[in-house]
Amino acid sequence: FEIRAKSSNGTKYISEKISFQINQPYWKKWWFVLSIVLVAFGLIIFFYRNKLAVKEKEKELALKNAKFENELAILKLENLKSQMNPHFIFNALNSIQEYIVLNQKNLASSYLAKFADLIRAYLDHSSKGYISLREEIECLNIYLELEKLRFEDKFTYKIISLESNEDVKIPTMLIQPYVENAIKHGLLHKKTDRVLEIFFEILKEEQMLKCIVLDNGVGRNKAAQLRNNKHQSFATKANQNRLELLNFGKEIKIGVTIEDLANENKEPIGTKVTLLIPILK
């Protein structure tokens, strides 16, 4: 800053220079700007890591809940399966008792031998969640032989499986309750010409096992009328609950459709149950 002055008469000049420096405000200095950038960057990292930690905790909690629910579903499934086995045993023992009361010793002995084979197979399968399709067909054969003895040859059945079934795994005791229902509620009320057919087909593209249980019984509506009530049988209700548990948390679920068959006059001529089971190898 330079100052110049002169006397009033204009004969004398005075000149003075003053040097000084005006500093920038602190918010414009490089160290302050750098600090702000670093603090902002730190806050972004902190909030991002905190958000990741919260998500990780939520994920762990969800996994724990899913694991707990899955274990609970398995326990419920085992409990339900343990209820279904005595239910079948009760029905079989009733048939043996009937033979003994009627003094049909040979039939009672034959029935009891096959019944022992079936119980042995079920005991072997009781600890397994899944069995091969071959094992399931063997058990179905023994069970249907028992029913054939009970109906005194007024009942015929066939099981058709064209594919190799050794490596295909299915849930234990999945198909038998539907076969039992077909006999107990459909064919039981017929006097003659009782026919039951079971078809197995592997859908390779869909990686599914298709099972059809077909009977020529009186149909579900007539069976409900003859029972004088509309309550579901134990096997039906138990299997519905079991399917829900088997499908719990699964992306590909077991599907079941039940179709009432009728002739041209809309008279019932049987029931068709179709199961689609994801193949487990």
PDB file of C-alpha atoms in Angstrom, residues 41-279:
ATOM      1  CA  PHE A  41     -14.894 -40.313   3.038  1.00  0.00           C
ATOM      2  CA  GLY A  42     -14.559 -41.783   6.531  1.00  0.00           C
ATOM      3  CA  LEU A  43     -18.238 -41.229   7.279  1.00  0.00           C
ATOM      4  CA  ILE A  44     -19.223 -42.905   4.000  1.00  0.00           C
ATOM      5  CA  ILE A  45     -17.045 -45.915   4.847  1.00  0.00           C
ATOM      6  CA  PHE A  46     -18.431 -46.032   8.394  1.00  0.00           C
ATOM      7  CA  PHE A  47     -22.077 -45.955   7.308  1.00  0.00           C
ATOM      8  CA  TYR A  48     -21.444 -48.461   4.492  1.00  0.00           C
ATOM      9  CA  ARG A  49     -19.685 -50.906   6.829  1.00  0.00           C
ATOM     10  CA  ASN A  50     -22.378 -50.391   9.442  1.00  0.00           C
ATOM     11  CA  LYS A  51     -25.072 -51.138   6.843  1.00  0.00           C
ATOM     12  CA  LEU A  52     -23.188 -54.266   5.752  1.00  0.00           C
ATOM     13  CA  ALA A  53     -22.911 -55.378   9.378  1.00  0.00           C
ATOM     14  CA  VAL A  54     -26.657 -54.883   9.914  1.00  0.00           C
ATOM     15  CA  LYS A  55     -27.440 -56.848   6.747  1.00  0.00           C
ATOM     16  CA  GLU A  56     -25.042 -59.600   7.811  1.00  0.00           C
ATOM     17  CA  LYS A  57     -26.743 -59.834  11.202  1.00  0.00           C
ATOM     18  CA  GLU A  58     -30.146 -59.953   9.527  1.00  0.00           C
ATOM     19  CA  LYS A  59     -28.881 -62.669   7.200  1.00  0.00           C
ATOM     20  CA  GLU A  60     -27.494 -64.706  10.107  1.00  0.00           C
ATOM     21  CA  LEU A  61     -30.760 -64.294  11.997  1.00  0.00           C
ATOM     22  CA  ALA A  62     -32.752 -65.367   8.924  1.00  0.00           C
ATOM     23  CA  LEU A  63     -30.491 -68.409   8.477  1.00  0.00           C
ATOM     24  CA  LYS A  64     -30.895 -69.317  12.150  1.00  0.00           C
ATOM     25  CA  ASN A  65     -34.674 -68.965  11.873  1.00  0.00           C
ATOM     26  CA  ALA A  66     -34.730 -71.000   8.654  1.00  0.00           C
ATOM     27  CA  LYS A  67     -32.565 -73.687  10.267  1.00  0.00           C
ATOM     28  CA  PHE A  68     -34.796 -73.738  13.334  1.00  0.00           C
ATOM     29  CA  GLU A  69     -37.960 -73.932  11.224  1.00  0.00           C
ATOM     30  CA  ASN A  70     -36.417 -76.644   9.057  1.00  0.00           C
ATOM     31  CA  GLU A  71     -35.443 -78.690  12.132  1.00  0.00           C
ATOM     32  CA  LEU A  72     -38.927 -78.154  13.529  1.00  0.00           C
ATOM     33  CA  ALA A  73     -40.446 -79.330  10.229  1.00  0.00           C
ATOM     34  CA  ILE A  74     -38.250 -82.457  10.299  1.00  0.00           C
ATOM     35  CA  LEU A  75     -39.303 -83.214  13.870  1.00  0.00           C
ATOM     36  CA  LYS A  76     -42.971 -82.738  12.968  1.00  0.00           C
ATOM     37  CA  LEU A  77     -42.453 -84.962   9.929  1.00  0.00           C
ATOM     38  CA  GLU A  78     -40.895 -87.735  12.001  1.00  0.00           C
ATOM     39  CA  ASN A  79     -43.686 -87.453  14.553  1.00  0.00           C
ATOM     40  CA  LEU A  80     -46.338 -87.617  11.843  1.00  0.00           C
ATOM     41  CA  LYS A  81     -44.687 -90.624  10.201  1.00  0.00           C
ATOM     42  CA  SER A  82     -44.566 -92.377  13.577  1.00  0.00           C
ATOM     43  CA  GLN A  83     -48.350 -91.809  13.846  1.00  0.00           C
ATOM     44  CA  MET A  84     -49.056 -93.160  10.357  1.00  0.00           C
ATOM     45  CA  ASN A  85     -47.279 -96.488  10.922  1.00  0.00           C
ATOM     46  CA  PRO A  86     -49.414 -97.556  13.948  1.00  0.00           C
ATOM     47  CA  HIS A  87     -52.514 -96.500  12.011  1.00  0.00           C
ATOM     48  CA  PHE A  88     -51.670 -98.964   9.249  1.00  0.00           C
ATOM     49  CA  ILE A  89     -50.741-101.676  11.776  1.00  0.00           C
ATOM     50  CA  PHE A  90     -54.117-101.228  13.488  1.00  0.00           C
ATOM     51  CA  ASN A  91     -55.957-101.826  10.198  1.00  0.00           C
ATOM     52  CA  ALA A  92     -53.891-104.912   9.423  1.00  0.00           C
ATOM     53  CA  LEU A  93     -54.398-106.430  12.878  1.00  0.00           C
ATOM     54  CA  ASN A  94     -58.143-105.991  12.485  1.00  0.00           C
ATOM     55  CA  SER A  95     -58.010-108.189   9.392  1.00  0.00           C
ATOM     56  CA  ILE A  96     -55.988-110.869  11.197  1.00  0.00           C
ATOM     57  CA  GLN A  97     -58.467-110.794  14.067  1.00  0.00           C
ATOM     58  CA  GLU A  98     -61.307-111.298  11.599  1.00  0.00           C
ATOM     59  CA  TYR A  99     -59.655-114.434  10.165  1.00  0.00           C
ATOM     60  CA  ILE A 100     -59.082-115.844  13.634  1.00  0.00           C
ATOM     61  CA  VAL A 101     -62.684-115.179  14.687  1.00  0.00           C
ATOM     62  CA  LEU A 102     -63.915-116.923  11.527  1.00  0.00           C
ATOM     63  CA  ASN A 103     -61.550-119.850  12.257  1.00  0.00           C
ATOM     64  CA  GLN A 104     -59.747-119.388   8.940  1.00  0.00           C
ATOM     65  CA  LYS A 105     -56.359-120.483  10.241  1.00  0.00           C
ATOM     66  CA  ASN A 106     -54.628-120.891   6.887  1.00  0.00           C
ATOM     67  CA  LEU A 107     -55.614-117.405   5.763  1.00  0.00           C
ATOM     68  CA  ALA A 108     -54.654-115.987   9.155  1.00  0.00           C
ATOM     69  CA  SER A 109     -51.243-117.683   8.969  1.00  0.00           C
ATOM     70  CA  SER A 110     -50.585-116.503   5.388  1.00  0.00           C
ATOM     71  CA  TYR A 111     -51.742-112.984   6.227  1.00  0.00           C
ATOM     72  CA  LEU A 112     -49.600-112.876   9.358  1.00  0.00           C
ATOM     73  CA  ALA A 113     -46.479-113.990   7.449  1.00  0.00           C
ATOM     74  CA  LYS A 114     -46.906-111.262   4.814  1.00  0.00           C
ATOM     75  CA  PHE A 115     -47.760-108.774   7.524  1.00  0.00           C
ATOM     76  CA  ALA A 116     -44.491-109.614   9.313  1.00  0.00           C
ATOM     77  CA  ASP A 117     -42.559-109.022   6.072  1.00  0.00           C
ATOM     78  CA  LEU A 118     -44.224-105.651   5.641  1.00  0.00           C
ATOM     79  CA  ILE A 119     -43.578-104.602   9.248  1.00  0.00           C
ATOM     80  CA  ARG A 120     -39.933-105.631   8.862  1.00  0.00           C
ATOM     81  CA  ALA A 121     -39.665-103.446   5.752  1.00  0.00           C
ATOM     82  CA  TYR A 122     -41.348-100.488   7.471  1.00  0.00           C
ATOM     83  CA  LEU A 123     -39.061-100.827  10.481  1.00  0.00           C
ATOM     84  CA  ASP A 124     -36.093-100.771   8.128  1.00  0.00           C
ATOM     85  CA  HIS A 125     -37.440 -97.661   6.392  1.00  0.00           C
ATOM     86  CA  SER A 126     -38.589 -95.861   9.538  1.00  0.00           C
ATOM     87  CA  SER A 127     -35.161 -94.331  10.169  1.00  0.00           C
ATOM     88  CA  LYS A 128     -34.786 -93.173   6.551  1.00  0.00           C
ATOM     89  CA  GLY A 129     -36.181 -89.956   5.175  1.00  0.00           C
ATOM     90  CA  TYR A 130     -35.927 -91.256   1.601  1.00  0.00           C
ATOM     91  CA  ILE A 131     -35.960 -94.723   0.036  1.00  0.00           C
ATOM     92  CA  SER A 132     -35.479 -95.982  -3.507  1.00  0.00           C
ATOM     93  CA  LEU A 133     -38.487 -96.358  -5.773  1.00  0.00           C
ATOM     94  CA  ARG A 134     -37.706-100.077  -5.959  1.00  0.00           C
ATOM     95  CA  GLU A 135     -38.080-100.383  -2.165  1.00  0.00           C
ATOM     96  CA  GLU A 136     -41.357 -98.444  -2.276  1.00  0.00           C
ATOM     97  CA  ILE A 137     -42.733-100.763  -4.986  1.00  0.00           C
ATOM     98  CA  GLU A 138     -41.711-103.832  -2.958  1.00  0.00           C
ATOM     99  CA  CYS A 139     -43.592-102.524   0.084  1.00  0.00           C
ATOM    100  CA  LEU A 140     -46.615-101.674  -2.048  1.00  0.00           C
ATOM    101  CA  ASN A 141     -46.612-105.201  -3.474  1.00  0.00           C
ATOM    102  CA  ILE A 142     -46.626-106.768  -0.002  1.00  0.00           C
ATOM    103  CA  TYR A 143     -49.321-104.390   1.214  1.00  0.00           C
ATOM    104  CA  LEU A 144     -51.543-105.059  -1.805  1.00  0.00           C
ATOM    105  CA  GLU A 145     -51.042-108.812  -1.401  1.00  0.00           C
ATOM    106  CA  LEU A 146     -52.354-108.446   2.138  1.00  0.00           C
ATOM    107  CA  GLU A 147     -55.390-106.561   0.887  1.00  0.00           C
ATOM    108  CA  LYS A 148     -55.942-109.152  -1.836  1.00  0.00           C
ATOM    109  CA  LEU A 149     -56.005-111.908   0.807  1.00  0.00           C
ATOM    110  CA  ARG A 150     -58.463-109.894   2.861  1.00  0.00           C
ATOM    111  CA  PHE A 151     -60.803-109.389  -0.120  1.00  0.00           C
ATOM    112  CA  GLU A 152     -60.565-113.134  -0.951  1.00  0.00           C
ATOM    113  CA  ASP A 153     -59.512-112.686  -4.597  1.00  0.00           C
ATOM    114  CA  LYS A 154     -62.278-110.159  -5.318  1.00  0.00           C
ATOM    115  CA  PHE A 155     -59.577-107.594  -5.797  1.00  0.00           C
ATOM    116  CA  THR A 156     -56.899-107.284  -8.499  1.00  0.00           C
ATOM    117  CA  TYR A 157     -54.052-104.859  -8.816  1.00  0.00           C
ATOM    118  CA  LYS A 158     -51.036-104.109 -10.969  1.00  0.00           C
ATOM    119  CA  ILE A 159     -47.985-101.928 -10.604  1.00  0.00           C
ATOM    120  CA  ILE A 160     -46.365-100.704 -13.818  1.00  0.00           C
ATOM    121  CA  SER A 161     -42.901 -99.163 -13.855  1.00  0.00           C
ATOM    122  CA  LEU A 162     -41.091 -99.252 -17.193  1.00  0.00           C
ATOM    123  CA  GLU A 163     -38.077 -97.241 -16.116  1.00  0.00           C
ATOM    124  CA  SER A 164     -35.091 -98.272 -14.028  1.00  0.00           C
ATOM    125  CA  ASN A 165     -36.000 -97.239 -10.476  1.00  0.00           C
ATOM    126  CA  GLU A 166     -32.951 -98.216  -8.448  1.00  0.00           C
ATOM    127  CA  ASP A 167     -31.416 -94.734  -8.282  1.00  0.00           C
ATOM    128  CA  VAL A 168     -34.625 -92.738  -7.885  1.00  0.00           C
ATOM    129  CA  LYS A 169     -35.253 -91.668  -4.294  1.00  0.00           C
ATOM    130  CA  ILE A 170     -38.634 -90.628  -2.882  1.00  0.00           C
ATOM    131  CA  PRO A 171     -39.872 -89.756   0.638  1.00  0.00           C
ATOM    132  CA  THR A 172     -40.662 -92.787   2.775  1.00  0.00           C
ATOM    133  CA  MET A 173     -44.353 -93.807   3.004  1.00  0.00           C
ATOM    134  CA  LEU A 174     -45.427 -91.163   0.490  1.00  0.00           C
ATOM    135  CA  ILE A 175     -47.491 -93.250  -1.943  1.00  0.00           C
ATOM    136  CA  GLN A 176     -48.871 -95.936   0.396  1.00  0.00           C
ATOM    137  CA  PRO A 177     -51.480 -93.672   2.109  1.00  0.00           C
ATOM    138  CA  TYR A 178     -53.048 -92.807  -1.272  1.00  0.00           C
ATOM    139  CA  VAL A 179     -53.180 -96.506  -2.148  1.00  0.00           C
ATOM    140  CA  GLU A 180     -54.726 -97.193   1.263  1.00  0.00           C
ATOM    141  CA  ASN A 181     -57.362 -94.502   0.688  1.00  0.00           C
ATOM    142  CA  ALA A 182     -58.224 -95.954  -2.723  1.00  0.00           C
ATOM    143  CA  ILE A 183     -58.907 -99.320  -1.114  1.00  0.00           C
ATOM    144  CA  LYS A 184     -60.535 -98.237   2.156  1.00  0.00           C
ATOM    145  CA  HIS A 185     -62.824 -95.554   0.732  1.00  0.00           C
ATOM    146  CA  GLY A 186     -63.249 -96.477  -2.917  1.00  0.00           C
ATOM    147  CA  LEU A 187     -62.945-100.197  -3.517  1.00  0.00           C
ATOM    148  CA  LEU A 188     -64.169-101.391  -0.121  1.00  0.00           C
ATOM    149  CA  HIS A 189     -67.749-100.421  -0.959  1.00  0.00           C
ATOM    150  CA  LYS A 190     -67.761-102.434  -4.175  1.00  0.00           C
ATOM    151  CA  LYS A 191     -68.740-106.109  -4.045  1.00  0.00           C
ATOM    152  CA  THR A 192     -66.891-107.360  -7.123  1.00  0.00           C
ATOM    153  CA  ASP A 193     -64.521-106.286  -9.870  1.00  0.00           C
ATOM    154  CA  ARG A 194     -62.261-104.251  -7.588  1.00  0.00           C
ATOM    155  CA  VAL A 195     -59.298-102.998  -9.626  1.00  0.00           C
ATOM    156  CA  LEU A 196     -56.377-100.857  -8.558  1.00  0.00           C
ATOM    157  CA  GLU A 197     -53.594 -99.716 -10.908  1.00  0.00           C
ATOM    158  CA  ILE A 198     -50.393 -97.879 -10.046  1.00  0.00           C
ATOM    159  CA  PHE A 199     -48.249 -96.354 -12.802  1.00  0.00           C
ATOM    160  CA  PHE A 200     -44.762 -94.913 -12.455  1.00  0.00           C
ATOM    161  CA  GLU A 201     -43.147 -92.740 -15.122  1.00  0.00           C
ATOM    162  CA  ILE A 202     -39.935 -90.727 -15.012  1.00  0.00           C
ATOM    163  CA  LEU A 203     -40.194 -87.319 -16.685  1.00  0.00           C
ATOM    164  CA  LYS A 204     -36.553 -86.825 -17.601  1.00  0.00           C
ATOM    165  CA  GLU A 205     -36.780 -83.259 -18.875  1.00  0.00           C
ATOM    166  CA  GLU A 206     -38.644 -82.054 -15.786  1.00  0.00           C
ATOM    167  CA  GLN A 207     -36.578 -84.318 -13.475  1.00  0.00           C
ATOM    168  CA  MET A 208     -39.823 -85.516 -11.879  1.00  0.00           C
ATOM    169  CA  LEU A 209     -41.328 -88.881 -11.031  1.00  0.00           C
ATOM    170  CA  LYS A 210     -44.977 -89.161 -12.045  1.00  0.00           C
ATOM    171  CA  CYS A 211     -47.090 -91.633 -10.074  1.00  0.00           C
ATOM    172  CA  ILE A 212     -50.749 -92.362 -10.871  1.00  0.00           C
ATOM    173  CA  VAL A 213     -52.981 -94.305  -8.453  1.00  0.00           C
ATOM    174  CA  LEU A 214     -56.142 -95.316 -10.300  1.00  0.00           C
ATOM    175  CA  ASP A 215     -59.100 -97.204  -8.834  1.00  0.00           C
ATOM    176  CA  ASN A 216     -62.569 -98.114 -10.111  1.00  0.00           C
ATOM    177  CA  GLY A 217     -64.254 -97.531  -6.750  1.00  0.00           C
ATOM    178  CA  VAL A 218     -67.402 -95.672  -5.824  1.00  0.00           C
ATOM    179  CA  GLY A 219     -65.740 -92.230  -5.763  1.00  0.00           C
ATOM    180  CA  ARG A 220     -65.088 -89.795  -2.957  1.00  0.00           C
ATOM    181  CA  ASN A 221     -68.593 -88.348  -2.666  1.00  0.00           C
ATOM    182  CA  LYS A 222     -70.255 -91.743  -2.394  1.00  0.00           C
ATOM    183  CA  ALA A 223     -67.625 -92.928   0.063  1.00  0.00           C
ATOM    184  CA  ALA A 224     -68.275 -89.871   2.264  1.00  0.00           C
ATOM    185  CA  GLN A 225     -72.020 -90.591   2.206  1.00  0.00           C
ATOM    186  CA  LEU A 226     -71.458 -94.222   3.160  1.00  0.00           C
ATOM    187  CA  ARG A 227     -69.280 -93.123   6.068  1.00  0.00           C
ATOM    188  CA  ASN A 228     -72.194 -90.920   7.234  1.00  0.00           C
ATOM    189  CA  ASN A 229     -69.812 -88.058   7.855  1.00  0.00           C
ATOM    190  CA  LYS A 230     -67.679 -85.627   5.961  1.00  0.00           C
ATOM    191  CA  HIS A 231     -64.578 -85.894   8.108  1.00  0.00           C
ATOM    192  CA  GLN A 232     -61.343 -86.713   6.362  1.00  0.00           C
ATOM    193  CA  SER A 233     -59.729 -90.054   7.071  1.00  0.00           C
ATOM    194  CA  PHE A 234     -56.626 -90.079   9.236  1.00  0.00           C
ATOM    195  CA  ALA A 235     -54.427 -91.106   6.283  1.00  0.00           C
ATOM    196  CA  THR A 236     -55.730 -88.248   4.113  1.00  0.00           C
ATOM    197  CA  LYS A 237     -55.294 -85.586   6.766  1.00  0.00           C
ATOM    198  CA  ALA A 238     -51.919 -86.920   7.890  1.00  0.00           C
ATOM    199  CA  ASN A 239     -50.606 -87.048   4.340  1.00  0.00           C
ATOM    200  CA  GLN A 240     -51.742 -83.472   3.640  1.00  0.00           C
ATOM    201  CA  ASN A 241     -49.845 -82.297   6.711  1.00  0.00           C
ATOM    202  CA  ARG A 242     -46.866 -84.400   5.701  1.00  0.00           C
ATOM    203  CA  LEU A 243     -46.814 -82.904   2.202  1.00  0.00           C
ATOM    204  CA  GLU A 244     -46.761 -79.406   3.678  1.00  0.00           C
ATOM    205  CA  LEU A 245     -43.774 -80.374   5.816  1.00  0.00           C
ATOM    206  CA  LEU A 246     -41.978 -82.112   2.933  1.00  0.00           C
ATOM    207  CA  ASN A 247     -42.492 -79.049   0.738  1.00  0.00           C
ATOM    208  CA  PHE A 248     -41.402 -76.601   3.427  1.00  0.00           C
ATOM    209  CA  GLY A 249     -38.597 -74.402   2.122  1.00  0.00           C
ATOM    210  CA  LYS A 250     -38.310 -76.367  -1.131  1.00  0.00           C
ATOM    211  CA  GLU A 251     -38.073 -74.564  -4.454  1.00  0.00           C
ATOM    212  CA  ILE A 252     -39.547 -77.532  -6.372  1.00  0.00           C
ATOM    213  CA  LYS A 253     -42.452 -79.021  -4.455  1.00  0.00           C
ATOM    214  CA  ILE A 254     -44.311 -82.317  -4.503  1.00  0.00           C
ATOM    215  CA  GLY A 255     -47.617 -81.858  -6.319  1.00  0.00           C
ATOM    216  CA  VAL A 256     -50.783 -83.917  -5.838  1.00  0.00           C
ATOM    217  CA  THR A 257     -54.025 -83.746  -7.822  1.00  0.00           C
ATOM    218  CA  ILE A 258     -57.097 -85.879  -7.157  1.00  0.00           C
ATOM    219  CA  GLU A 259     -59.643 -86.368  -9.933  1.00  0.00           C
ATOM    220  CA  ASP A 260     -63.102 -87.942  -9.625  1.00  0.00           C
ATOM    221  CA  LEU A 261     -63.766 -90.099 -12.682  1.00  0.00           C
ATOM    222  CA  ALA A 262     -67.235 -90.394 -14.210  1.00  0.00           C
ATOM    223  CA  ASN A 263     -68.844 -92.048 -17.229  1.00  0.00           C
ATOM    224  CA  GLU A 264     -70.981 -90.406 -19.931  1.00  0.00           C
ATOM    225  CA  ASN A 265     -73.969 -90.393 -17.568  1.00  0.00           C
ATOM    226  CA  LYS A 266     -71.860 -88.584 -14.953  1.00  0.00           C
ATOM    227  CA  GLU A 267     -71.923 -91.615 -12.694  1.00  0.00           C
ATOM    228  CA  PRO A 268     -68.761 -92.080 -10.593  1.00  0.00           C
ATOM    229  CA  ILE A 269     -66.473 -94.817 -11.863  1.00  0.00           C
ATOM    230  CA  GLY A 270     -63.438 -94.278  -9.671  1.00  0.00           C
ATOM    231  CA  THR A 271     -60.728 -91.899  -8.557  1.00  0.00           C
ATOM    232  CA  LYS A 272     -57.399 -90.901 -10.067  1.00  0.00           C
ATOM    233  CA  VAL A 273     -54.573 -89.544  -7.911  1.00  0.00           C
ATOM    234  CA  THR A 274     -51.543 -88.041  -9.659  1.00  0.00           C
ATOM    235  CA  LEU A 275     -48.339 -87.297  -7.769  1.00  0.00           C
ATOM    236  CA  LEU A 276     -45.409 -85.340  -9.205  1.00  0.00           C
ATOM    237  CA  ILE A 277     -42.317 -85.969  -7.094  1.00  0.00           C
ATOM    238  CA  PRO A 278     -38.968 -84.213  -7.651  1.00  0.00           C
ATOM    239  CA  ILE A 279     -36.325 -86.831  -8.383  1.00  0.00           C
TER     240      ILE A 279
END
